[in-house]
XYZ file of C-alpha atoms in Angstrom:
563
model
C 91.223 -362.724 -92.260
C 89.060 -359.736 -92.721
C 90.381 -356.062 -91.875
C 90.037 -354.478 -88.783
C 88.474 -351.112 -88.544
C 90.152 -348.999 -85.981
C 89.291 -345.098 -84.937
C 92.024 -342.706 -83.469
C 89.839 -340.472 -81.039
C 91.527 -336.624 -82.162
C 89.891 -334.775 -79.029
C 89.981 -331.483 -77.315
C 90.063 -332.150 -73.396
C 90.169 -330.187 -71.056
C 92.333 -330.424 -67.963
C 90.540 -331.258 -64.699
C 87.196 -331.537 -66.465
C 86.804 -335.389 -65.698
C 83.212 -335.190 -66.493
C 83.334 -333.364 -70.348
C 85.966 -335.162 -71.255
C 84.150 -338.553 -70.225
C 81.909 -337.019 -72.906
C 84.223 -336.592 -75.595
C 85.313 -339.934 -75.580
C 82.041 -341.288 -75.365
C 80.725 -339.339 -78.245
C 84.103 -340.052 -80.381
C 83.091 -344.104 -79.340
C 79.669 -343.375 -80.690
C 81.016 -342.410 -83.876
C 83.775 -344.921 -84.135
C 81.171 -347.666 -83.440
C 78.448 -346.260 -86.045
C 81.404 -346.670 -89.179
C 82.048 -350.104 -87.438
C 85.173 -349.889 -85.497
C 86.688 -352.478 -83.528
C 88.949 -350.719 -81.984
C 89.304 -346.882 -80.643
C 92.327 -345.496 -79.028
C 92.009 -341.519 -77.121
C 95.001 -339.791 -76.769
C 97.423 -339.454 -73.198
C 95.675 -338.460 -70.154
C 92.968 -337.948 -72.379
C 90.239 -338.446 -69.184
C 91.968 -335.855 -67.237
C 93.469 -333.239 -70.122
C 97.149 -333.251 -70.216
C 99.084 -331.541 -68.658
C 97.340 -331.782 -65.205
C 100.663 -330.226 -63.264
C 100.598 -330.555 -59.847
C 96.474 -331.387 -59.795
C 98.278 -334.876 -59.778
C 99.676 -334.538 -56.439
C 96.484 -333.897 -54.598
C 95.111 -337.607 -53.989
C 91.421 -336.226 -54.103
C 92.403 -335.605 -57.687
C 93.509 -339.184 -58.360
C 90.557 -340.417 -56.565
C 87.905 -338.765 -58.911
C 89.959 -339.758 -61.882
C 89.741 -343.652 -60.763
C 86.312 -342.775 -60.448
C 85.684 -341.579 -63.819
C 87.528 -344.354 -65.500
C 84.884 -346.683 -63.700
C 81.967 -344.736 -64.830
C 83.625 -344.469 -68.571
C 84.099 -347.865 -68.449
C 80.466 -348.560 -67.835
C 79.084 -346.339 -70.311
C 81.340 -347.787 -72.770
C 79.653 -351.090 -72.105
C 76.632 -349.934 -74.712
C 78.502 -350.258 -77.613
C 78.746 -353.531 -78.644
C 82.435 -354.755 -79.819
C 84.013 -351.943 -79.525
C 87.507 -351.950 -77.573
C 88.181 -348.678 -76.225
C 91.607 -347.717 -75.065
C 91.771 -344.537 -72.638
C 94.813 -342.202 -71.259
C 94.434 -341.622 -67.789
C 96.583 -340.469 -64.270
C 96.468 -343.744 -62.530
C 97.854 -345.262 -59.092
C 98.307 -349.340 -59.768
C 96.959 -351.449 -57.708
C 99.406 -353.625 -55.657
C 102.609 -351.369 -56.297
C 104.811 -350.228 -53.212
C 104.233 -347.152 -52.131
C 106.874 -344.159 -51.697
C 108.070 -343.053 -48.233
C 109.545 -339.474 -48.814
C 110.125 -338.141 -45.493
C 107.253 -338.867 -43.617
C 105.362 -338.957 -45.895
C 104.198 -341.947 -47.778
C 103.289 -341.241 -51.623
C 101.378 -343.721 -53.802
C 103.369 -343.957 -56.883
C 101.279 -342.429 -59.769
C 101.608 -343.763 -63.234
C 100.448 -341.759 -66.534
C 98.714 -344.886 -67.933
C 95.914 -346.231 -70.369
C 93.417 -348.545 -69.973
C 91.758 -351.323 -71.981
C 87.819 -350.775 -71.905
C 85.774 -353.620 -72.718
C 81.981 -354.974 -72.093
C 82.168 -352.090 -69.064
C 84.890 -353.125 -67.405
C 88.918 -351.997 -67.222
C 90.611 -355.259 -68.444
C 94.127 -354.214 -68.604
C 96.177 -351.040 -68.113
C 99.767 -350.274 -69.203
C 101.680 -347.634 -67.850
C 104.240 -345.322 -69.459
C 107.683 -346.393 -69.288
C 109.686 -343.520 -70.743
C 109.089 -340.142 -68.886
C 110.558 -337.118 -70.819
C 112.180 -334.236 -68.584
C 112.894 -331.563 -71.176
C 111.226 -328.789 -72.819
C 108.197 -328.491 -71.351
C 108.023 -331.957 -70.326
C 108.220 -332.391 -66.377
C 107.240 -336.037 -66.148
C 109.618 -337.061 -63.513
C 107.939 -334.840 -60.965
C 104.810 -336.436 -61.033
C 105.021 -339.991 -62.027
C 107.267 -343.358 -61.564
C 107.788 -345.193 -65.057
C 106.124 -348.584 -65.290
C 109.397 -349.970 -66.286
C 111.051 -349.515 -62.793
C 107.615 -349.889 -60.714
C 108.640 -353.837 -62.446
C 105.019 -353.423 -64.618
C 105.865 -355.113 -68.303
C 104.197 -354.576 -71.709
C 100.390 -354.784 -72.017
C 98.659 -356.525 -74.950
C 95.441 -357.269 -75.918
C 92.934 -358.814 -78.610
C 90.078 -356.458 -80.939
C 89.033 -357.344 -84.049
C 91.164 -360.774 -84.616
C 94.069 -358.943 -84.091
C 96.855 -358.689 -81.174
C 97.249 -355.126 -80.177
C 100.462 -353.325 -77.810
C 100.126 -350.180 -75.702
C 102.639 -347.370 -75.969
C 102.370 -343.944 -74.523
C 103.817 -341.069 -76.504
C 107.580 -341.172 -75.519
C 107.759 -344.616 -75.245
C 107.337 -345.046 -79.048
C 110.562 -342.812 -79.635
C 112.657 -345.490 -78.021
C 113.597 -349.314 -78.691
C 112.609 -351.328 -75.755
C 108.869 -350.443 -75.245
C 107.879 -351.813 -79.068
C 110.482 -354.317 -78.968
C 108.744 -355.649 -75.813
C 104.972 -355.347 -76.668
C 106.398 -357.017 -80.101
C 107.620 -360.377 -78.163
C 104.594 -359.772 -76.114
C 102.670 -360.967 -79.573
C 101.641 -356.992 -80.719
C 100.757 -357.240 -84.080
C 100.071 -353.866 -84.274
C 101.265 -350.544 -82.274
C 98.493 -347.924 -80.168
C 100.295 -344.852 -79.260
C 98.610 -343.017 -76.793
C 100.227 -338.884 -77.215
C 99.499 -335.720 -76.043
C 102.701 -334.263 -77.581
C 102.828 -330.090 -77.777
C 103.078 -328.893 -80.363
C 106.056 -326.793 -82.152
C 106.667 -325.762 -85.854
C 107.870 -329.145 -87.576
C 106.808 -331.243 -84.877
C 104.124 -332.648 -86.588
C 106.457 -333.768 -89.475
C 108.893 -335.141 -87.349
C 106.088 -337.372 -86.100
C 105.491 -339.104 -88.494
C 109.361 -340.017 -89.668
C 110.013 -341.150 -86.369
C 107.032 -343.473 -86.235
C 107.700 -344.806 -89.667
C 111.211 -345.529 -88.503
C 109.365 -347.221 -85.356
C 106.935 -349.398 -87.728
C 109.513 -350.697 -89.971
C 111.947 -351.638 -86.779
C 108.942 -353.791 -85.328
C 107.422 -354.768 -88.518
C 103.679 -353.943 -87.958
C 101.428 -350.519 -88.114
C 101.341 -347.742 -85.322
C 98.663 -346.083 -84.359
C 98.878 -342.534 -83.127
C 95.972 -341.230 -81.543
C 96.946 -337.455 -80.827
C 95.082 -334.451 -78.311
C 93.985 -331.292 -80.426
C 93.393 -328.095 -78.843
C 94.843 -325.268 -76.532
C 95.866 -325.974 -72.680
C 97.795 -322.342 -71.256
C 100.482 -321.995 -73.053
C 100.713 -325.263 -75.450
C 98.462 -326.477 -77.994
C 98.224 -329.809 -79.593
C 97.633 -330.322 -83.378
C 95.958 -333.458 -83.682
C 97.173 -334.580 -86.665
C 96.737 -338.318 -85.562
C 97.927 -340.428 -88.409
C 98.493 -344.503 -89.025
C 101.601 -345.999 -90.650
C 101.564 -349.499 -92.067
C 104.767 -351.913 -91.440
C 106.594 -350.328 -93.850
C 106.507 -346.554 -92.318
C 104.413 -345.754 -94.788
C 101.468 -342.938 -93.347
C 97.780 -344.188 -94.764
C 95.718 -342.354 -92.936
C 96.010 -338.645 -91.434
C 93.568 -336.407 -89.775
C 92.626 -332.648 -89.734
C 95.135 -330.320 -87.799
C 93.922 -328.533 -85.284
C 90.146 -329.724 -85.304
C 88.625 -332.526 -83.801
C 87.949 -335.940 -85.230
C 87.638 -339.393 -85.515
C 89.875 -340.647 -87.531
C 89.238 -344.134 -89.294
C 91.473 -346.823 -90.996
C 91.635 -350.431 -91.580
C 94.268 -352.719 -90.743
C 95.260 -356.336 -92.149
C 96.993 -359.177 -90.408
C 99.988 -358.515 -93.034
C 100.706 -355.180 -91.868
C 99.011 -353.299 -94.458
C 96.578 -350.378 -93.585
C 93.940 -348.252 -95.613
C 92.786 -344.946 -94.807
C 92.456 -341.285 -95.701
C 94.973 -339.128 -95.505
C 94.255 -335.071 -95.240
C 97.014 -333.115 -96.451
C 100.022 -331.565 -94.003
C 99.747 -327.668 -93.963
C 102.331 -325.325 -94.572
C 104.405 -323.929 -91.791
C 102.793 -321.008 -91.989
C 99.249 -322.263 -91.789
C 100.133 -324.557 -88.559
C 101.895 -321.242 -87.169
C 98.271 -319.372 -88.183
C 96.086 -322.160 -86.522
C 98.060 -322.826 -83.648
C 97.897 -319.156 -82.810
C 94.189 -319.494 -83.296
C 93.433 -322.818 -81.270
C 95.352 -321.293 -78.997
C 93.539 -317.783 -78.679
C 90.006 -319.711 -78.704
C 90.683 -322.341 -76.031
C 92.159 -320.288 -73.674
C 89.468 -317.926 -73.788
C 86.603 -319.894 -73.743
C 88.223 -322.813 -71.205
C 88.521 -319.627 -69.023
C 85.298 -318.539 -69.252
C 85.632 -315.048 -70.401
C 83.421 -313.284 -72.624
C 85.889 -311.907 -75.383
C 88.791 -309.729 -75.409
C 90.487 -306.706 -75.689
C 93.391 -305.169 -77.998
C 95.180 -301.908 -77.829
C 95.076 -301.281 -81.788
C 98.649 -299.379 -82.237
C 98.331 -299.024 -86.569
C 101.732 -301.727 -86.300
C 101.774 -304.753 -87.344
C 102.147 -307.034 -84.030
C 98.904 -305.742 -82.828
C 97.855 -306.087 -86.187
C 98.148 -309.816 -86.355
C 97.034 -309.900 -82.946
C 93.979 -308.737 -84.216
C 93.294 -310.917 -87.073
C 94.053 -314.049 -85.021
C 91.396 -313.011 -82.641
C 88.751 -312.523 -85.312
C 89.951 -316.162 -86.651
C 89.361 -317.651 -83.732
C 86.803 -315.603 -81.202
C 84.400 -313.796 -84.091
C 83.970 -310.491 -84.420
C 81.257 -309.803 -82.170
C 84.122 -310.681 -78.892
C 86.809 -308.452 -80.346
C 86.903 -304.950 -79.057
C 89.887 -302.651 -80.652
C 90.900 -299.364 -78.556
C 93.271 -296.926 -80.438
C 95.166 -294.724 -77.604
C 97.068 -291.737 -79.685
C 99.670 -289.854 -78.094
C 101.672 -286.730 -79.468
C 103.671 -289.031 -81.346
C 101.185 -290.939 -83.219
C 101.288 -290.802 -86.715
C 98.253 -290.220 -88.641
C 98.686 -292.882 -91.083
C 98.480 -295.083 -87.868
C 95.034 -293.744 -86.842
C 93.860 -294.443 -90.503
C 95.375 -297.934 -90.732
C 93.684 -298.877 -87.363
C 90.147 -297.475 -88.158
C 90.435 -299.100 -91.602
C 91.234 -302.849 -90.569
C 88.747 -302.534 -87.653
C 86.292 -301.542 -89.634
C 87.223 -304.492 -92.746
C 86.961 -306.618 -89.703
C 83.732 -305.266 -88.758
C 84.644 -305.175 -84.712
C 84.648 -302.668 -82.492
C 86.950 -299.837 -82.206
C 86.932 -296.756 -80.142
C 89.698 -294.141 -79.963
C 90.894 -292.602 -76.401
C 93.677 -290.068 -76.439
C 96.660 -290.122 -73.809
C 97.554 -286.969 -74.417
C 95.980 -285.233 -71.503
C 96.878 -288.309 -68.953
C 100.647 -287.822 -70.487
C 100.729 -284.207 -69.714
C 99.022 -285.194 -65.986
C 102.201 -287.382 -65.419
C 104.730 -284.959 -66.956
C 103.212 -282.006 -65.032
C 103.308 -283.826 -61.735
C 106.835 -285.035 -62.264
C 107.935 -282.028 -63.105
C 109.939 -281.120 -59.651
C 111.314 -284.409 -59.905
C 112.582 -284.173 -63.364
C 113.505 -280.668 -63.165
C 117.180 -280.356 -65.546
C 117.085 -283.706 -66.597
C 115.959 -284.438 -70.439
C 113.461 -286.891 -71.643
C 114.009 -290.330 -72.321
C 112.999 -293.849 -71.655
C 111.641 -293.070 -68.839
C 108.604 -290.818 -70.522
C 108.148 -293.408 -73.447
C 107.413 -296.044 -71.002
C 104.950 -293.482 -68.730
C 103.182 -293.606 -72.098
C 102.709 -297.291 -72.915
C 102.044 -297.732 -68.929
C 98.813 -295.340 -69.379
C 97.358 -297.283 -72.423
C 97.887 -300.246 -70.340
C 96.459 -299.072 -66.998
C 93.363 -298.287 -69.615
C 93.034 -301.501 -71.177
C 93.078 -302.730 -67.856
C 90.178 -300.807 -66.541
C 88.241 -301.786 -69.559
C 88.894 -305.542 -68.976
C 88.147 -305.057 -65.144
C 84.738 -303.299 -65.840
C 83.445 -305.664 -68.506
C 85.452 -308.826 -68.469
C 86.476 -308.931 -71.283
C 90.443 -310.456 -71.544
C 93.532 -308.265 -72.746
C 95.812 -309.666 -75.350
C 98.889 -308.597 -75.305
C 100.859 -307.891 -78.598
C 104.328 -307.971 -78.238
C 106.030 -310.903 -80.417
C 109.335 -312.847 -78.910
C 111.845 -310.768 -80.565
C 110.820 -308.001 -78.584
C 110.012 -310.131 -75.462
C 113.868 -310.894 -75.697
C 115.803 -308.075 -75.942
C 113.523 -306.129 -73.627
C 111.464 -303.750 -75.950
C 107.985 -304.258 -74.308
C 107.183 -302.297 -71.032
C 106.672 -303.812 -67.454
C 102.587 -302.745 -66.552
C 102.579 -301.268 -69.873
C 101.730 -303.054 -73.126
C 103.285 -306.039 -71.245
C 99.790 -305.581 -69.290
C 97.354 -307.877 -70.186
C 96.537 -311.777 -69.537
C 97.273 -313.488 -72.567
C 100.208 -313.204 -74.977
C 98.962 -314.386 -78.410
C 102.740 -313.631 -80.160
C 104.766 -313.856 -76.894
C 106.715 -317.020 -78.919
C 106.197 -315.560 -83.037
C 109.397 -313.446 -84.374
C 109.320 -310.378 -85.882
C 110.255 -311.746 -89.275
C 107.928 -314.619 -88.892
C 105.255 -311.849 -87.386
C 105.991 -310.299 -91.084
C 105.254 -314.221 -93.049
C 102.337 -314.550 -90.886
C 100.295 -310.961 -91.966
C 101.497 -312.184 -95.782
C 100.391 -315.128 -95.508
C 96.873 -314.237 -93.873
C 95.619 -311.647 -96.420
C 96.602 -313.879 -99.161
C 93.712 -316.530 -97.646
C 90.439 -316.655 -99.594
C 87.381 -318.182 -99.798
C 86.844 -321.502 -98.456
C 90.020 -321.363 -97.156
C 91.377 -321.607 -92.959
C 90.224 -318.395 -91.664
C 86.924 -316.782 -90.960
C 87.279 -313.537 -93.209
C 88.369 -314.122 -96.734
C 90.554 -311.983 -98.429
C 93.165 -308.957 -97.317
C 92.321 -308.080 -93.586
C 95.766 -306.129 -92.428
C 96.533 -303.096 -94.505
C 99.192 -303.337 -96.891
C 100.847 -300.417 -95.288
C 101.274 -301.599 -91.751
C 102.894 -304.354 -93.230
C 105.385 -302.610 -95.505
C 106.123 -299.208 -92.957
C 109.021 -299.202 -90.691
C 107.954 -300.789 -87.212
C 107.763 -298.393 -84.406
C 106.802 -298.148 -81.022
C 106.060 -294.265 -81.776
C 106.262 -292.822 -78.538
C 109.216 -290.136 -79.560
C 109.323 -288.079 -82.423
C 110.089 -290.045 -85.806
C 111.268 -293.192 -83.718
C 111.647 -296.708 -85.514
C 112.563 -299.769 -84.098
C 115.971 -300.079 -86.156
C 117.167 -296.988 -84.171
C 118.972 -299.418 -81.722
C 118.204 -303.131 -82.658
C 119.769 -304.759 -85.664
C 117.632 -306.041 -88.565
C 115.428 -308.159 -87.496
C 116.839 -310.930 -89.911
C 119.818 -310.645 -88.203
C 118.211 -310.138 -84.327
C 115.916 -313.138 -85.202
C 119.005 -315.180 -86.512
C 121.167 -314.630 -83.763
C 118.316 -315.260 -81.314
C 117.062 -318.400 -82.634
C 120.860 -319.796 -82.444
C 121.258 -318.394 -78.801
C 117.871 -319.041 -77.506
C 116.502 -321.855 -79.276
C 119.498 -323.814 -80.659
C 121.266 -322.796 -77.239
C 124.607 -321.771 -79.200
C 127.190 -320.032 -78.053
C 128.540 -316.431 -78.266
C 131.768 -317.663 -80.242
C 129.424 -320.260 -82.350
C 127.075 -317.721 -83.817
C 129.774 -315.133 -84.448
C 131.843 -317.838 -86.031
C 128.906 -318.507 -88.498
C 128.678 -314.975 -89.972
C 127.047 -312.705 -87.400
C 128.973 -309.312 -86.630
C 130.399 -309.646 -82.849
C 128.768 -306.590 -82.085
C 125.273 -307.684 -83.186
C 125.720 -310.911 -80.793
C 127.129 -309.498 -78.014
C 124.364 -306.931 -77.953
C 121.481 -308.992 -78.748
C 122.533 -312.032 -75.844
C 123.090 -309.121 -73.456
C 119.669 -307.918 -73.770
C 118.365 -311.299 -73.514
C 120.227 -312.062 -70.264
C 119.666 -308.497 -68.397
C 115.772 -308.809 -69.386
C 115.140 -312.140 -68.203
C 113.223 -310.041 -64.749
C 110.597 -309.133 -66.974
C 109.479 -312.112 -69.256
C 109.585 -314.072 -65.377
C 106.552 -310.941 -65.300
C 104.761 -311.417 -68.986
C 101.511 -312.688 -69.113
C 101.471 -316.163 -70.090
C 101.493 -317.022 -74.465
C 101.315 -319.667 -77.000
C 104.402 -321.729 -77.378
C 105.008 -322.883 -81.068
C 108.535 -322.996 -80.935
C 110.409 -326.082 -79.612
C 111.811 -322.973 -77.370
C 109.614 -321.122 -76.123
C 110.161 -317.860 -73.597
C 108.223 -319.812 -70.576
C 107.585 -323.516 -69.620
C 110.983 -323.868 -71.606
C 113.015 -321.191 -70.508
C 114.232 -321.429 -67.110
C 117.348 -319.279 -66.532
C 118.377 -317.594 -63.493
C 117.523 -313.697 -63.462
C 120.702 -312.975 -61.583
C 123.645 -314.481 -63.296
C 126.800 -313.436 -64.282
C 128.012 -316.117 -67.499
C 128.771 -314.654 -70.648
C 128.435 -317.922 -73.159
């Protein structure tokens, strides 16, 4: 027989906006039918954006997204033999409902749908519901296997297609089913967050999924920013033999096109897998771009230190806003250093944005004056560093609230977990572009930026953060020659002991049995546990860790375990 052309829809949705995302996927099926397709498959809940939270639980919600699928359906109908599978929040017709209480609760299903000649012809609902990391499935929908719903398969093309939705591809009995349902080929339907590594981890685990039913999977994957995740896109085909033939673009959106043979073979194009660094970069960047202009605001604001975390902070912004919606405010104190002044007005102005200077000197001696009686015979300390981040925030505050712009915060997760950011200070803002980067990785990140040039991922070409911030001591500089190293440990060793006891949830006795000083780790987990309050208070931040300080992170503040 002749191959089948097939197109993975790689789109940005948007949660809740029913209507735009209708759009997408009828512009991607425009596209996929021009080259010829048979075939295209959008991505999980791609109709509603993923994830939708508790929007799921209001039935008004449910009701428009029924209502969307119908009109899809029917604009769908135009394009002449082209199959169009669609992720959507769905209640199934016919299935019991729930009584909890008194209350009696359709059971929802995340499902997808088989579009063709404008009407819904079959849909398939997930089976496997993941409950970890920021997965919270469970709470909002019923898996098709228990609801008693069974595979779903379907023709395009000459060839027998099954329906799989993101998790259910990582596990035996959904492929082994569509398989004896006749599936000569595998959709995969994913909105899957993403983390660093995640992308290749992907594609083993759907080779390893291709060989065990012996035919191709297609993954159709979400791109773009939602809160705190982001998805890569990245939407790839593997023939029977786990082979990947085709790959899209991370982090943009596409149509992505392949053929596919009867004997399991595919054809395609395959873009190449960035580095680590350059996902980290353009996750940051999706991330900073979507949830600013999802939300509607007209650009943003950073308190430009002369450090490196507000650094980066800046040159993500440019990457991903422009210059013309950055706006940099440098807020000396007494302590500021004048190589940080130079260092700031240099990289603003090599980044052509806007930077203005406002000193919080005078405010500072305002607060120290009036707590004078208070304080009287007791010496400085914390308490007057933290009156002097608290000003610069209550400033970049008043900026945002007078012209609307959005402040991004700059502290990066090393600080975030030992406590070295300030409540209403320069925790104070509404987005936390590094909230989930490490310092050391903060440090791999500004390297890797300024070697970028031409042509390459980012909008300036070229060195954009001064080789000096990068290669200075860090310091929060509000004391006299202060550095961060005054009372953390290297940050090889913080960021080593915290990735084992955050991410890789090790214990005390497990890291210090694999090198660290017992000092280090006793210090560094007690500042994680005893600042747990104030992260529950941080402005929400990209995730691009598979543990990230947020939807993923869910200890108790008051708690008295040691492990």
């Amino acid at each position: 027989m002749s191959k089948v052309r097939v197109a993975l829809a790689q789109i940005n949705a948007t949660v809740g906006d029913l209507t735009g995302n209708a759009q997408r996927i009828v512009e991607a099926a425009r596209q996929a039918h021009g080259v010829g397709a048979s075939l295209m498959i959008a991505p999980e809940l791609a109709l509603s954006g993923y994830p939708p939270e508790d929007l799921l639980l209001r039935p008004a919600f449910l009701q428009a997204c029924n209502r969307a699928l119908e009109g899809l359906a029917g604009e769908l109908a135009s394009f002449d033999g082209l199959t169009v599978v669609v992720g959507h929040p769905a209640v199934a017709q016919g299935v019991p409902a729930v009584r909890t209480r008194s209350i009696v609760t359709p059971q929802r299903f995340n499902a997808a749908s088989v579009l063709q000649d404008g009407a819904v012809r079959a849909t398939y609902c997930k089976r496997e519901l993941p409950n970890y990391q920021v997965f919270d499935e469970r709470r909002y929908f019923v898996s098709g296997r228990d609801a008693g719903l069974g595979p779903v398969t379907f023709e395009a093309g000459g060839l027998r297609f099954g329906l799989l939705i993101c998790e259910d591809a990582w596990f035996d009995e959904p492929a082994s089913a569509a398989a004896a349902a006749g599936a000569q080929a595998l959709c995969v339907l994913n909105a899957s967050p993403f983390h660093l590594g995640k992308a290749e981890e992907r594609e083993q685990r759907m080779a390893q999924r291709a060989r065990a039913a012996g035919c191709p999977v297609l993954y159709a994957h979400l791109v773009g920013g939602q809160d705190e995740v982001v998805f890569d896109g990245c939407s790839f085909v593997v023939d029977a033999q786990g082979i990947t033939r085709a790959r899209g673009r991370c982090f943009e959106s596409q149509v992505v096109v392949a053929e596919l043979s009867a004997d399991g073979s595919v054809s395609g194009t395959c873009e190449v897998m960035p580095s680590i660094e350059e996902q980290a970069w353009r996750a940051l960047v999706s991330g900073v771009h979507d949830y600013v202009g999802k939300n509607g605001f007209p650009g943003v604001i950073i308190g430009l230190s002369g450090g490196i975390d507000s650094a980066l902070v800046l040159a993500v912004a440019v990457d991903a806003l422009g210059a013309d919606k950055v706006r940099t405010v440098m807020m000396p104190s007494p302590y500021t250093a004048d190589i940080s002044w130079i260092d700031a007005r240099q990289m603003a102005e090599d980044l052509s944005v806007r930077y203005d200077e406002i000193s919080i000197s005078p405010m500072f001696d305002a607060f120290r004056a009036g707590l004078a009686g208070e304080f009287a015979g007791l010496p400085e300390d914390a308490t007057e560093e933290n009156i002097q981040a608290r000003i610069r925030g209550t400033l970049l505050m008043a900026l945002s609230n007078k012209f609307g712009s959005i402040v991004l915060t700059t502290g990066n997760k090393s600080e975030m977990a030992t406590g070295y950011c300030t409540l209403y200070g320069d925790m104070a803002g509404g987005f936390a572009v590094i909230k989930d980067v490490s310092k050391t990785l903060v440090y791999r990140l500004a390297r890797w930026r300024n070697a970028q040039g031409a042509g390459g991922p980012c909008a300036v070409a070229g060195p954009v953060i001064p080789e000096r911030i990068i290669t200075r001591a860090p310091s929060a500089e509000l004391r006299p020659n202060q550095t961060d190293q005054d009372s953390l440990p290297p940050y090889d060793v913080l960021d080593g002991i915290l990735a084992r006891y955050m991410e890789d949830d090790q214990s005390i006795e497990q890291i210090v049995a694999a090198g660290y000083a017992a000092a280090d780790v006793e210090r560094v987990t007690h500042l994680i546990k005893i600042n747990e309050y104030k992260r529950r208070q941080a402005p929400v931040g990209i995730r691009i860790t598979h543990r990230a300080f947020g939807r993923d992170w869910r200890y108790p503040i008051t708690s008295r375990f040691r492990a």
